[in-house]
Short mmCIF file of C-alpha atoms and ligand atoms in Angstrom, two decimals:
data_model
loop_
_atom_site.label_atom_id
_atom_site.label_comp_id
_atom_site.label_asym_id
_atom_site.label_seq_id
_atom_site.Cartn_x
_atom_site.Cartn_y
_atom_site.Cartn_z
CA MET A 1 23.34 13.60 3.97
CA ALA A 2 22.21 10.81 1.62
CA GLY A 3 21.47 7.51 3.33
CA LYS A 4 21.12 8.93 6.83
CA PRO A 5 18.24 7.26 8.74
CA LEU A 6 15.26 9.59 9.01
CA VAL A 7 13.44 7.41 11.57
CA SER A 8 13.53 3.78 12.70
CA ILE A 9 10.66 1.31 12.75
CA VAL A 10 10.78 -0.53 16.07
CA SER A 11 7.56 -2.49 15.68
CA ALA A 12 4.65 -3.10 13.33
CA GLY A 13 1.22 -4.70 13.31
CA LEU A 14 -1.38 -5.87 10.83
CA SER A 15 -4.92 -7.10 11.36
CA LYS A 16 -6.08 -10.13 9.40
CA PHE A 17 -7.23 -8.76 6.04
CA GLY A 18 -10.50 -10.00 4.56
CA ARG A 19 -14.22 -9.86 5.02
CA ARG A 20 -14.35 -9.02 8.72
CA GLU A 21 -18.05 -9.22 9.42
CA GLY A 22 -19.22 -7.70 12.69
CA THR A 23 -16.14 -5.55 13.26
CA MET A 24 -15.65 -1.80 12.93
CA CYS A 25 -12.55 0.20 11.98
CA ARG A 26 -11.77 0.81 15.63
CA GLU A 27 -11.62 -2.95 16.37
CA LEU A 28 -9.52 -3.70 13.30
CA PHE A 29 -7.08 -0.96 14.28
CA ALA A 30 -6.93 -2.23 17.87
CA GLU A 31 -6.07 -5.69 16.48
CA ALA A 32 -3.17 -4.28 14.45
CA THR A 33 -1.86 -2.15 17.31
CA LYS A 34 -1.99 -5.07 19.75
CA GLU A 35 0.38 -7.02 17.52
CA SER A 36 2.75 -4.04 17.40
CA PHE A 37 2.69 -3.71 21.20
CA ASP A 38 3.15 -7.45 21.74
CA ARG A 39 6.25 -7.60 19.56
CA CYS A 40 7.91 -4.64 21.36
CA SER A 41 7.86 -5.49 25.04
CA ASN A 42 10.38 -2.77 26.03
CA LEU A 43 7.92 -0.11 24.95
CA ASP A 44 5.15 1.14 27.20
CA PRO A 45 2.69 2.27 24.52
CA ILE A 46 0.57 4.44 26.79
CA LYS A 47 3.57 6.28 28.17
CA ASP A 48 6.00 6.22 25.25
CA ILE A 49 3.89 6.86 22.12
CA GLU A 50 3.47 10.61 21.83
CA ALA A 51 1.16 10.97 18.82
CA LEU A 52 -0.91 9.00 16.29
CA PHE A 53 -1.16 9.75 12.56
CA VAL A 54 -3.69 7.53 10.86
CA GLY A 55 -4.71 7.11 7.23
CA HIS A 56 -8.45 6.69 6.63
CA MET A 57 -10.00 7.39 3.28
CA GLY A 58 -13.74 7.59 3.73
CA GLU A 59 -16.27 8.27 6.43
CA SER A 60 -19.04 7.10 4.09
CA TYR A 61 -18.38 3.39 4.70
CA GLU A 62 -19.19 3.49 8.43
CA HIS A 63 -20.74 6.94 8.60
CA GLN A 64 -17.90 7.70 10.98
CA GLY A 65 -15.54 10.62 10.67
CA HIS A 66 -13.14 12.06 13.25
CA THR A 67 -11.14 8.85 13.02
CA GLY A 68 -8.01 10.10 14.83
CA PRO A 69 -9.36 10.31 18.38
CA THR A 70 -11.72 7.36 17.83
CA LEU A 71 -8.74 5.10 17.13
CA ALA A 72 -6.59 6.67 19.86
CA ASP A 73 -9.37 5.81 22.30
CA TRP A 74 -9.59 2.17 21.16
CA THR A 75 -5.81 1.86 21.25
CA GLY A 76 -5.36 3.31 24.73
CA LEU A 77 -3.54 6.36 23.43
CA LEU A 78 -5.85 9.09 24.77
CA PRO A 79 -5.12 11.98 25.40
CA LYS A 80 -2.25 11.98 22.90
CA PRO A 81 -2.76 14.04 19.72
CA ALA A 82 -4.36 11.84 17.05
CA ILE A 83 -4.75 13.09 13.51
CA ARG A 84 -6.46 11.54 10.50
CA ILE A 85 -4.65 11.90 7.17
CA GLU A 86 -6.60 11.53 3.91
CA SER A 87 -4.95 10.99 0.51
CA ALA A 88 -7.38 8.44 -0.98
CA CYS A 89 -5.65 5.04 -1.35
CA ALA A 90 -2.34 6.68 -0.33
CA SER A 91 -3.75 7.84 3.02
CA SER A 92 -1.42 5.78 5.18
CA GLY A 93 1.59 6.37 2.92
CA SER A 94 0.93 10.02 3.69
CA ALA A 95 0.43 9.23 7.39
CA LEU A 96 3.83 7.53 7.39
CA ARG A 97 5.44 10.58 5.83
CA THR A 98 3.67 12.82 8.36
CA GLY A 99 5.01 10.70 11.21
CA ILE A 100 8.53 10.99 9.77
CA MET A 101 8.13 14.77 9.60
CA ALA A 102 6.85 14.87 13.20
CA ILE A 103 9.99 13.10 14.42
CA LEU A 104 12.39 15.05 12.18
CA SER A 105 10.84 18.32 13.37
CA GLY A 106 11.99 17.47 16.88
CA LEU A 107 8.43 17.68 18.20
CA HIS A 108 8.14 13.95 18.93
CA LYS A 109 10.54 11.08 19.72
CA ILE A 110 8.11 8.18 19.25
CA VAL A 111 4.92 8.12 17.18
CA MET A 112 2.49 5.57 15.81
CA VAL A 113 1.45 5.75 12.14
CA GLY A 114 -1.12 3.53 10.53
CA GLY A 115 -4.27 3.19 8.53
CA VAL A 116 -7.64 1.49 8.43
CA GLU A 117 -10.70 0.90 6.25
CA LYS A 118 -13.86 -1.20 6.66
CA MET A 119 -15.45 -1.74 3.25
CA THR A 120 -17.04 -5.16 2.79
CA HIS A 121 -20.32 -4.46 4.60
CA ARG A 122 -21.19 -2.16 1.69
CA THR A 123 -22.35 -3.33 -1.73
CA THR A 124 -19.86 -3.20 -4.61
CA ALA A 125 -21.94 -0.36 -6.11
CA GLU A 126 -21.65 1.68 -2.90
CA VAL A 127 -17.91 1.00 -2.58
CA THR A 128 -17.40 1.96 -6.23
CA GLU A 129 -19.17 5.27 -5.61
CA TYR A 130 -17.23 6.07 -2.42
CA LEU A 131 -13.93 5.24 -4.13
CA ALA A 132 -14.86 7.39 -7.12
CA MET A 133 -15.02 10.41 -4.79
CA ALA A 134 -11.20 10.40 -5.06
CA SER A 135 -11.47 11.17 -8.80
CA ASP A 136 -12.41 14.49 -10.41
CA MET A 137 -16.04 15.42 -9.70
CA PRO A 138 -17.07 17.62 -12.64
CA PHE A 139 -15.49 15.64 -15.49
CA GLU A 140 -14.91 12.10 -14.20
CA GLN A 141 -17.47 11.20 -11.50
CA TRP A 142 -20.23 13.22 -13.14
CA ASN A 143 -19.76 11.26 -16.35
CA GLY A 144 -19.90 7.94 -14.54
CA ILE A 145 -16.30 6.82 -14.80
CA THR A 146 -15.11 4.52 -12.02
CA PHE A 147 -11.63 3.51 -10.86
CA PRO A 148 -11.61 0.33 -12.93
CA GLY A 149 -12.58 2.59 -15.86
CA LEU A 150 -9.76 5.07 -15.21
CA TYR A 151 -7.12 2.34 -14.96
CA ALA A 152 -8.58 0.69 -18.07
CA LEU A 153 -7.79 3.92 -19.94
CA MET A 154 -4.18 3.69 -18.74
CA ALA A 155 -4.05 0.02 -19.72
CA THR A 156 -5.31 0.61 -23.27
CA ALA A 157 -2.89 3.54 -23.70
CA HIS A 158 -0.01 1.30 -22.56
CA MET A 159 -1.14 -1.52 -24.87
CA ASN A 160 -1.37 0.90 -27.77
CA LYS A 161 1.99 2.59 -27.17
CA TYR A 162 4.13 -0.37 -26.08
CA GLY A 163 2.29 -3.51 -27.16
CA THR A 164 1.59 -4.61 -23.59
CA THR A 165 -0.84 -7.55 -23.59
CA GLU A 166 -3.75 -8.76 -21.49
CA GLU A 167 -1.73 -11.93 -20.80
CA GLN A 168 1.14 -9.87 -19.35
CA MET A 169 -1.29 -8.11 -17.02
CA ALA A 170 -2.75 -11.49 -16.02
CA GLN A 171 0.79 -12.64 -15.10
CA VAL A 172 0.82 -9.95 -12.38
CA ALA A 173 -2.37 -11.41 -10.93
CA ILE A 174 -1.03 -15.00 -11.08
CA LYS A 175 2.17 -13.97 -9.25
CA ASN A 176 0.37 -11.97 -6.57
CA HIS A 177 -2.29 -14.62 -5.99
CA HIS A 178 0.52 -17.17 -5.53
CA ASN A 179 2.28 -14.91 -3.00
CA GLY A 180 -1.03 -14.43 -1.18
CA THR A 181 -1.27 -18.18 -0.59
CA LEU A 182 1.95 -17.85 1.45
CA ASN A 183 0.57 -15.03 3.62
CA PRO A 184 -1.79 -16.16 6.39
CA LYS A 185 -3.09 -12.59 6.76
CA ALA A 186 -4.00 -12.19 3.08
CA HIS A 187 -7.66 -11.75 2.19
CA MET A 188 -7.65 -14.31 -0.64
CA GLN A 189 -5.50 -17.44 -0.51
CA LYS A 190 -6.11 -18.93 -3.91
CA GLU A 191 -3.81 -19.81 -6.82
CA ILE A 192 -5.13 -18.79 -10.24
CA THR A 193 -4.16 -19.85 -13.75
CA LEU A 194 -3.70 -17.80 -16.91
CA GLU A 195 -6.82 -19.42 -18.35
CA LYS A 196 -8.89 -18.53 -15.30
CA ALA A 197 -7.65 -14.92 -15.31
CA MET A 198 -8.18 -14.45 -19.04
CA ASN A 199 -11.69 -15.93 -18.92
CA SER A 200 -12.85 -14.00 -15.88
CA LYS A 201 -15.64 -11.46 -16.32
CA VAL A 202 -14.82 -8.12 -17.88
CA VAL A 203 -15.05 -5.23 -15.39
CA ALA A 204 -13.78 -2.40 -17.64
CA TRP A 205 -12.01 -3.75 -20.74
CA PRO A 206 -9.20 -4.78 -20.83
CA LEU A 207 -9.42 -5.18 -17.05
CA LYS A 208 -11.17 -8.33 -15.88
CA LEU A 209 -12.06 -9.62 -12.40
CA TYR A 210 -8.54 -10.90 -11.76
CA ASP A 211 -6.97 -7.60 -12.86
CA CYS A 212 -8.74 -5.80 -9.98
CA SER A 213 -7.71 -5.49 -6.35
CA LEU A 214 -10.06 -6.76 -3.66
CA ILE A 215 -12.56 -4.83 -1.58
CA THR A 216 -11.23 -5.61 1.90
CA ASP A 217 -11.42 -4.77 5.60
CA GLY A 218 -8.16 -4.25 7.46
CA ALA A 219 -5.79 -2.13 9.50
CA SER A 220 -2.03 -1.67 9.79
CA CYS A 221 0.41 0.28 11.94
CA LEU A 222 4.08 1.01 12.61
CA ILE A 223 5.86 2.44 15.64
CA LEU A 224 8.52 4.97 14.64
CA THR A 225 11.29 6.38 16.81
CA ARG A 226 14.25 8.69 16.44
CA PRO A 227 17.04 6.46 15.09
CA ASN A 228 19.35 7.07 18.06
CA ILE A 229 16.90 5.53 20.57
CA ALA A 230 15.61 2.63 18.45
CA LYS A 231 17.87 -0.05 20.00
CA LYS A 232 16.33 0.69 23.39
CA TYR A 233 13.12 -0.90 22.07
CA THR A 234 14.30 -3.67 19.73
CA ASP A 235 17.49 -5.39 18.60
CA THR A 236 16.27 -5.32 15.01
CA PRO A 237 15.02 -1.88 14.00
CA VAL A 238 14.46 -1.05 10.33
CA ASP A 239 15.61 2.39 9.22
CA ILE A 240 13.68 4.53 6.77
CA ILE A 241 16.32 6.29 4.67
CA GLY A 242 14.25 7.86 1.88
CA SER A 243 10.81 9.47 1.74
CA GLY A 244 9.33 10.97 -1.42
CA GLN A 245 5.85 12.25 -2.05
CA ALA A 246 4.41 14.13 -5.02
CA SER A 247 1.08 15.31 -6.41
CA ASP A 248 -0.49 15.50 -9.86
CA THR A 249 -3.77 16.68 -11.37
CA ILE A 250 -6.84 15.06 -9.82
CA GLY A 251 -8.27 14.39 -13.29
CA LEU A 252 -6.63 11.78 -15.49
CA TYR A 253 -7.72 13.77 -18.55
CA GLU A 254 -5.35 16.62 -17.63
CA ARG A 255 -2.19 14.49 -17.36
CA GLU A 256 0.82 14.80 -19.64
CA THR A 257 0.66 11.06 -20.30
CA LEU A 258 -1.55 8.06 -19.53
CA THR A 259 1.32 5.56 -19.65
CA SER A 260 3.17 6.72 -16.55
CA LEU A 261 2.31 8.27 -13.18
CA LYS A 262 4.39 11.44 -12.97
CA ALA A 263 3.81 11.80 -9.20
CA ALA A 264 5.17 8.28 -8.63
CA LYS A 265 8.23 9.00 -10.77
CA ILE A 266 9.00 12.20 -8.84
CA ALA A 267 8.31 10.60 -5.44
CA GLY A 268 10.58 7.68 -6.37
CA GLN A 269 13.38 9.94 -7.58
CA ASN A 270 13.23 12.03 -4.39
CA ALA A 271 13.27 8.91 -2.22
CA TYR A 272 16.24 7.41 -4.13
CA ASN A 273 18.16 10.71 -3.87
CA MET A 274 17.50 10.96 -0.14
CA ALA A 275 18.60 7.35 0.35
CA GLY A 276 21.63 7.73 -1.95
CA LEU A 277 20.50 4.60 -3.78
CA LYS A 278 19.52 3.50 -7.29
CA PRO A 279 16.66 1.22 -8.39
CA LYS A 280 19.14 -1.66 -8.84
CA ASP A 281 19.93 -1.50 -5.09
CA VAL A 282 16.38 -2.52 -4.08
CA ASN A 283 16.03 -6.18 -2.97
CA VAL A 284 12.29 -6.34 -2.28
CA ALA A 285 9.38 -3.99 -3.03
CA GLU A 286 5.68 -3.63 -2.31
CA VAL A 287 4.01 -1.63 -5.07
CA HIS A 288 0.47 -0.34 -5.52
CA ASP A 289 -1.17 -3.01 -7.72
CA CYS A 290 -4.72 -1.66 -7.39
CA PHE A 291 -5.08 -3.00 -10.94
CA THR A 292 -2.56 -5.24 -12.68
CA ILE A 293 -1.59 -2.47 -15.11
CA ALA A 294 -0.64 -0.33 -12.09
CA GLU A 295 2.06 -2.84 -11.09
CA LEU A 296 3.58 -2.68 -14.59
CA LEU A 297 3.52 1.15 -14.46
CA ALA A 298 5.21 0.96 -11.04
CA TYR A 299 8.11 -1.13 -12.43
CA GLU A 300 8.68 1.58 -15.04
CA ASP A 301 8.05 4.67 -12.86
CA LEU A 302 10.40 3.36 -10.14
CA GLY A 303 13.16 2.63 -12.66
CA PHE A 304 13.12 -1.16 -12.18
CA CYS A 305 12.94 -1.31 -16.00
CA SER A 306 12.70 1.18 -18.89
CA SER A 307 9.44 2.77 -20.06
CA GLY A 308 7.30 0.23 -21.89
CA GLU A 309 9.26 -2.78 -20.58
CA GLY A 310 6.97 -3.61 -17.62
CA GLY A 311 5.16 -6.35 -19.53
CA LYS A 312 8.46 -8.02 -20.43
CA MET A 313 9.69 -7.73 -16.85
CA ILE A 314 6.75 -9.70 -15.44
CA GLN A 315 7.05 -12.31 -18.21
CA GLN A 316 10.73 -12.85 -17.43
CA GLY A 317 9.91 -13.74 -13.81
CA THR A 318 12.20 -11.04 -12.37
CA THR A 319 9.60 -9.96 -9.81
CA GLU A 320 8.52 -13.43 -8.64
CA LEU A 321 9.65 -14.87 -5.32
CA GLY A 322 13.04 -16.31 -6.17
CA GLY A 323 13.52 -13.72 -8.95
CA LYS A 324 16.08 -10.90 -8.88
CA LEU A 325 13.63 -8.36 -7.42
CA PRO A 326 10.57 -9.93 -5.76
CA VAL A 327 7.60 -7.53 -5.83
CA ASN A 328 4.48 -7.81 -3.68
CA THR A 329 5.61 -10.79 -1.65
CA SER A 330 2.61 -10.13 0.63
CA GLY A 331 0.21 -10.87 -2.23
CA GLY A 332 -0.22 -7.17 -2.92
CA LEU A 333 -3.51 -5.35 -3.15
CA LYS A 334 -4.61 -8.05 -5.61
CA SER A 335 -4.62 -10.91 -3.13
CA LYS A 336 -3.66 -9.63 0.32
CA GLY A 337 -6.42 -7.06 -0.29
CA HIS A 338 -6.87 -3.30 -0.44
CA PRO A 339 -8.58 -1.72 2.58
CA VAL A 340 -7.68 1.60 1.04
CA GLY A 341 -6.68 3.67 4.11
CA ALA A 342 -4.63 0.79 5.51
CA THR A 343 -2.65 -0.07 2.38
CA GLY A 344 0.38 2.26 2.66
CA THR A 345 1.44 1.12 6.12
CA ALA A 346 0.45 -2.49 5.32
CA GLN A 347 3.06 -2.34 2.54
CA ALA A 348 5.59 -1.01 5.10
CA TYR A 349 4.61 -3.86 7.47
CA GLU A 350 5.57 -6.43 4.82
CA ILE A 351 8.92 -4.72 4.20
CA TYR A 352 9.51 -4.60 7.98
CA LEU A 353 8.92 -8.39 8.11
CA GLN A 354 11.21 -8.96 5.13
CA LEU A 355 14.08 -6.87 6.53
CA THR A 356 13.85 -8.51 9.95
CA ASN A 357 13.67 -12.09 8.58
CA GLN A 358 10.10 -12.61 9.77
CA ALA A 359 8.42 -13.23 6.41
CA GLN A 360 8.49 -17.02 6.88
CA ASN A 361 7.83 -19.01 3.70
CA ARG A 362 7.87 -15.87 1.53
CA GLN A 363 11.16 -14.55 2.97
CA VAL A 364 13.53 -12.96 0.45
CA GLU A 365 16.90 -14.27 1.60
CA GLY A 366 19.45 -11.58 2.44
CA ALA A 367 17.12 -8.65 1.73
CA THR A 368 18.75 -5.44 2.97
CA ILE A 369 16.96 -2.68 1.07
CA GLY A 370 13.17 -2.49 0.66
CA LEU A 371 10.84 -0.04 -1.06
CA THR A 372 7.13 0.81 -0.84
CA HIS A 373 5.10 2.62 -3.52
CA ASN A 374 1.62 3.80 -2.51
CA VAL A 375 -0.65 5.60 -4.99
CA GLY A 376 -3.75 7.68 -4.27
CA GLY A 377 -6.64 7.52 -6.74
CA SER A 378 -5.52 7.48 -10.35
CA GLY A 379 -2.15 8.94 -9.36
CA ALA A 380 -2.84 12.42 -7.97
CA THR A 381 -0.82 11.34 -4.90
CA ALA A 382 2.18 9.04 -4.77
CA SER A 383 4.30 8.22 -1.77
CA VAL A 384 7.54 6.20 -1.98
CA HIS A 385 9.65 5.08 0.99
CA ILE A 386 13.00 3.27 1.13
CA TYR A 387 13.98 1.05 4.06
CA ARG A 388 17.30 -0.45 5.19
CA ARG A 389 17.99 -3.33 7.54
CA ASN A 390 19.79 -1.84 10.56
C1 LIG B 401 -13.76 -6.38 -9.33
C2 LIG B 401 -14.98 -6.08 -8.50
C3 LIG B 401 -15.88 -5.10 -9.24
C4 LIG B 401 -15.73 -7.39 -8.25
O1 LIG B 401 -16.84 -7.14 -7.44
P1 LIG B 401 -18.20 -7.99 -7.62
O2 LIG B 401 -18.48 -8.14 -9.08
O3 LIG B 401 -19.25 -7.37 -6.78
O4 LIG B 401 -17.78 -9.39 -7.09
P2 LIG B 401 -18.46 -10.17 -5.88
O5 LIG B 401 -18.17 -9.47 -4.59
O6 LIG B 401 -19.89 -10.44 -6.23
O7 LIG B 401 -17.65 -11.53 -5.89
C5 LIG B 401 -17.84 -12.53 -6.88
C6 LIG B 401 -16.73 -13.56 -6.73
O8 LIG B 401 -15.50 -12.97 -7.18
C7 LIG B 401 -14.57 -12.91 -6.10
N1 LIG B 401 -13.92 -11.61 -6.22
C8 LIG B 401 -14.46 -10.39 -5.99
N2 LIG B 401 -13.57 -9.43 -6.28
C9 LIG B 401 -12.46 -10.05 -6.72
C10 LIG B 401 -11.20 -9.59 -7.17
N3 LIG B 401 -10.93 -8.27 -7.23
N4 LIG B 401 -10.28 -10.49 -7.54
C11 LIG B 401 -10.56 -11.81 -7.48
N5 LIG B 401 -11.73 -12.31 -7.07
C12 LIG B 401 -12.67 -11.43 -6.70
C13 LIG B 401 -15.37 -13.06 -4.83
O9 LIG B 401 -14.62 -13.63 -3.81
C14 LIG B 401 -16.48 -13.97 -5.28
O10 LIG B 401 -16.00 -15.30 -5.32
P3 LIG B 401 -16.95 -16.52 -4.93
O11 LIG B 401 -18.06 -16.51 -5.95
O12 LIG B 401 -16.03 -17.71 -5.05
O13 LIG B 401 -17.41 -16.24 -3.55
C15 LIG B 401 -14.55 -5.48 -7.11
O14 LIG B 401 -13.70 -6.38 -6.45
C16 LIG B 401 -13.86 -4.14 -7.27
O15 LIG B 401 -14.50 -3.12 -7.48
N6 LIG B 401 -12.49 -4.10 -7.17
C17 LIG B 401 -11.73 -2.89 -7.34
C18 LIG B 401 -11.71 -2.06 -6.06
C19 LIG B 401 -11.09 -0.71 -6.32
O16 LIG B 401 -11.39 -0.05 -7.29
N7 LIG B 401 -10.22 -0.27 -5.39
C20 LIG B 401 -9.58 1.03 -5.49
C21 LIG B 401 -8.54 1.02 -6.54
S1 LIG B 401 -7.94 2.61 -6.94
#
C-alpha cells in the first residue's frame, strides 16, 4: 500500500565531521551512537537494539576490516549480530535499506544502522587511490582516472549537451558552503564567493577545488523500529515511507548516457512509487553532491526539474534555504564533508532533524516530507529514501 510506513526512526546521531586527529573509526562511531542513545531515554540500547548494519567503504584507510563487530564492541552492542555493508560512497544508504529489510522481514523489531570513515590521516594521493577502487579496475583505475576525473567527464558532457556552465556549478558550492556555516557539525564553516570558486585551482577540468567534496572523518547512525512501537520510544518519530535502490555498470564508459545516473533515476522512481508521492511533494532533500555537477544531475534524476534544467534551477535559487525546495541544508558533502561510509545515514540524520524541528538556524519551516539521495562511486549504486513527519 503506497505511503505505508516501512519503519520509523526513533533517534539519530552524528559525530562532529572534520579532521579528527587521534581518533579511529570506532571512536567516531561511538560518538555518533552516544548522541542517539542520549536523545532516546526510553530505549535501553544494550537490551533493545537487536542488530547493527553499518556502512564502511574501505579497510585501507585504517588497515582495519571486520568493521561490524568492532563497532558493536565500541557501542556496547555485543553480542548482537553486526554486519558491515559496502557500496562505496553509498555504503550507509545501503545499510539503511538493509535495516529496513531486516525489520520488514519480521526478524527484528529494533535495529541500528549507520556508517563511518576515517580518511584525513592519509595523504590526498592515498585517499584518491583508495576511492578509485570503487571504479572499474581494468579500464578506469588502470588508466589512471580518478573520481574527480570521472565526474569531470559527466560535467563536460552536461555542458556540451545542455549548455551548463562552470558558474552554475560554482553556485552549488556557494549555496552548500553557506549552509555549512549554519551547521556546527560541518567540516568546513566558510562562506565562499563566485570569484573565489571560479579562481580556485583546477582539479580535473572543469572541476576546481570548490567543485569537490571534502576528505573528512565522521560517523552517523539511526535507530529504526517497527512503526507500531515507535511512540514507545519517542513522541516524534519520523517514518520512512519509500526506499529505492538500483545498480548500474561499474564503468562509466559502459553507460547509456553521461548526463544522467540511471540507477538514481530508477531508485528515485521506486521510492516515489512506494511512498505514493511525486517530486513536487518533497519539502527538503539531501542529495549526493560529491562534485557540484552531481547535485545538478540529482535535481534532474529525482524529477525536481527536467533533464538539462539543473543549472537553471540552482541559478533561480529554488534549492537555497528559503527557496521552494531547500537542498543540502546540512552543507552537503561539499561543506559538511564526505566521510564516504558515513554519508548515507548522515543525510538521513539531517532529514530527521528537519522533520522533527531540530535543525535550528537552518530549519525549513513546516517541512513534512524529506528525501535522501546517496550515490556509490560514479553511479553504479544509488539509494533513495523518502521520509514523512509522523
Ligand atoms: C579537491 C582535493 C583534491 C583537494 O585536496 P588537496 O589538493 O590535497 O588539498 P589540501 O588538503 O592540500 O588543502 C588545501 C586547502 O584547500 C582546502 N580544501 C581541501 N579540499 C577542499 C575542498 N574539497 N573544498 C574546499 N576546500 C578544500 C583545505 O582546507 C586547505 O585549506 P587551507 O590552505 O586554508 O588550510 C580533495 O579534497 C579531494 O580529492 N576531494 C574529492 C574527494 C572525493 O573524490 N570523494 C569521493 C567522491 S565520489
